[in-house]
Coordinates of C-alpha atoms in Angstrom, one line a residue:
X1 CA 14.9 -180.8 246.4
X2 CA 16.9 -179.1 243.6
X3 CA 17.8 -175.5 244.4
X4 CA 17.8 -174.6 240.7
X5 CA 14.1 -175.7 240.4
X6 CA 11.7 -172.8 240.2
X7 CA 9.3 -172.4 243.1
X8 CA 6.1 -170.5 243.0
X9 CA 4.8 -168.2 245.8
X10 CA 2.2 -165.4 245.8
X11 CA 2.6 -161.8 246.8
X12 CA -0.3 -159.5 247.9
X13 CA -0.1 -155.8 247.5
X14 CA -2.3 -152.7 247.1
X15 CA -3.6 -152.1 243.6
X16 CA -1.8 -148.7 243.2
X17 CA 1.5 -150.3 244.2
X18 CA 1.0 -153.1 241.7
X19 CA 0.2 -150.7 238.9
X20 CA 3.4 -148.8 239.6
X21 CA 5.4 -152.0 239.8
X22 CA 3.9 -153.1 236.4
X23 CA 5.0 -149.8 235.0
X24 CA 8.5 -150.4 236.3
X25 CA 8.6 -153.9 234.8
X26 CA 7.6 -152.5 231.4
X27 CA 10.1 -149.6 231.6
X28 CA 13.0 -151.8 232.5
X29 CA 12.1 -154.4 229.8
X30 CA 11.5 -157.4 232.0
X31 CA 9.6 -160.2 230.3
X32 CA 7.3 -160.5 233.4
X33 CA 6.9 -159.7 237.1
X34 CA 8.8 -162.7 238.2
X35 CA 12.1 -161.5 236.5
X36 CA 11.7 -158.1 238.2
X37 CA 11.0 -159.7 241.6
X38 CA 14.0 -162.0 241.3
X39 CA 16.3 -158.9 240.6
X40 CA 14.8 -157.1 243.6
X41 CA 15.4 -160.1 245.8
X42 CA 19.0 -160.6 244.5
X43 CA 19.8 -157.0 245.2
X44 CA 18.3 -157.2 248.8
X45 CA 20.2 -160.3 249.5
X46 CA 23.5 -158.8 248.3
X47 CA 23.0 -155.8 250.5
X48 CA 22.0 -158.0 253.4
X49 CA 25.0 -160.3 253.0
X50 CA 27.4 -157.4 253.8
X51 CA 25.6 -156.4 257.0
X52 CA 27.9 -158.5 259.3
X53 CA 30.9 -158.1 257.0
X54 CA 34.3 -156.6 258.0
X55 CA 34.9 -155.8 254.3
X56 CA 35.7 -152.1 253.6
X57 CA 33.1 -150.5 251.4
X58 CA 32.3 -147.1 250.1
X59 CA 28.9 -145.8 249.0
X60 CA 26.1 -143.4 249.6
X61 CA 23.0 -142.8 251.7
X62 CA 20.4 -140.8 250.0
X63 CA 17.7 -139.3 252.1
X64 CA 14.5 -137.4 251.2
X65 CA 12.8 -135.7 254.1
X66 CA 10.6 -132.9 255.3
X67 CA 12.8 -130.6 257.3
X68 CA 9.7 -129.3 259.2
X69 CA 9.4 -132.6 261.0
X70 CA 10.1 -132.0 264.6
X71 CA 13.6 -132.9 265.8
X72 CA 14.4 -134.6 262.5
X73 CA 17.4 -132.4 261.5
X74 CA 18.8 -132.6 265.0
X75 CA 18.6 -136.4 265.1
X76 CA 20.2 -136.7 261.6
X77 CA 23.0 -134.4 262.8
X78 CA 23.5 -136.4 266.1
X79 CA 23.8 -139.7 264.2
X80 CA 26.2 -138.2 261.6
X81 CA 28.4 -136.8 264.4
X82 CA 28.5 -140.2 266.2
X83 CA 29.6 -141.8 263.0
X84 CA 31.8 -139.1 261.6
X85 CA 34.8 -141.4 261.0
X86 CA 32.6 -143.2 258.3
X87 CA 31.3 -140.0 256.6
X88 CA 33.4 -138.5 253.9
X89 CA 31.0 -135.8 252.7
X90 CA 27.4 -134.6 252.8
X91 CA 25.5 -132.5 250.4
X92 CA 22.2 -131.0 251.2
X93 CA 19.7 -129.7 248.7
X94 CA 16.4 -127.8 249.3
X95 CA 14.0 -129.2 246.8
X96 CA 11.1 -126.9 247.8
X97 CA 9.9 -125.1 250.9
X98 CA 9.6 -128.2 252.9
X99 CA 11.4 -131.0 251.2
X100 CA 15.1 -131.7 251.3
X101 CA 17.5 -134.2 249.7
X102 CA 20.6 -135.2 251.5
X103 CA 23.4 -137.2 250.0
X104 CA 25.9 -138.7 252.4
X105 CA 29.1 -140.3 251.1
X106 CA 30.4 -143.1 253.4
X107 CA 33.3 -145.4 253.7
X108 CA 34.2 -148.1 256.3
X109 CA 33.4 -151.6 257.5
X110 CA 30.2 -152.8 255.7
X111 CA 28.5 -153.7 259.0
X112 CA 29.1 -150.2 260.4
X113 CA 28.0 -148.5 257.2
X114 CA 24.8 -150.6 257.1
X115 CA 24.0 -149.7 260.7
X116 CA 24.5 -146.0 259.9
X117 CA 22.1 -146.3 257.0
X118 CA 19.5 -148.1 259.1
X119 CA 19.7 -145.4 261.7
X120 CA 19.3 -142.5 259.2
X121 CA 16.6 -144.0 257.1
X122 CA 14.4 -145.1 260.0
X123 CA 14.0 -141.7 261.6
X124 CA 10.5 -140.4 261.7
X125 CA 10.1 -137.9 258.9
X126 CA 12.5 -139.5 256.4
X127 CA 10.2 -140.1 253.5
X128 CA 12.6 -142.2 251.5
X129 CA 16.1 -143.5 252.0
X130 CA 18.4 -145.5 249.7
X131 CA 21.7 -147.1 250.6
X132 CA 24.2 -148.1 248.0
X133 CA 27.6 -149.6 248.4
X134 CA 30.5 -151.3 246.7
X135 CA 33.6 -153.1 248.0
X136 CA 36.8 -151.0 248.1
X137 CA 40.1 -152.8 247.2
X138 CA 42.4 -153.0 250.1
X139 CA 45.8 -151.4 249.7

């Protein structure tokens, strides 16, 4: 079987999610859903490929959360203190009476930074988390 040959598969999702995805496809100028899904898969695979990597990377962890969620802020702080060697800076914004945005700038081994991101974004009360990274040239 030739790896360059296109394969078809189906995806099931709720109607409201599909409508939002179709809006994204249109806004970004994709010719069709398949092109958009391929880009999403490529991005996910690139992020995943660095999980076990010893490569030094820098990036950010973006968190949106409700600070009224019980124990959330304490848990975020504990995790950040455990991984303090990988955290260069944090910035905290109050978006409204309940919602916060926190931006955490990170640097270290890709596998360690990925684990930090997973720990932070999986805490109950974190509504959305996004992890971005790029390799850092070694000196």
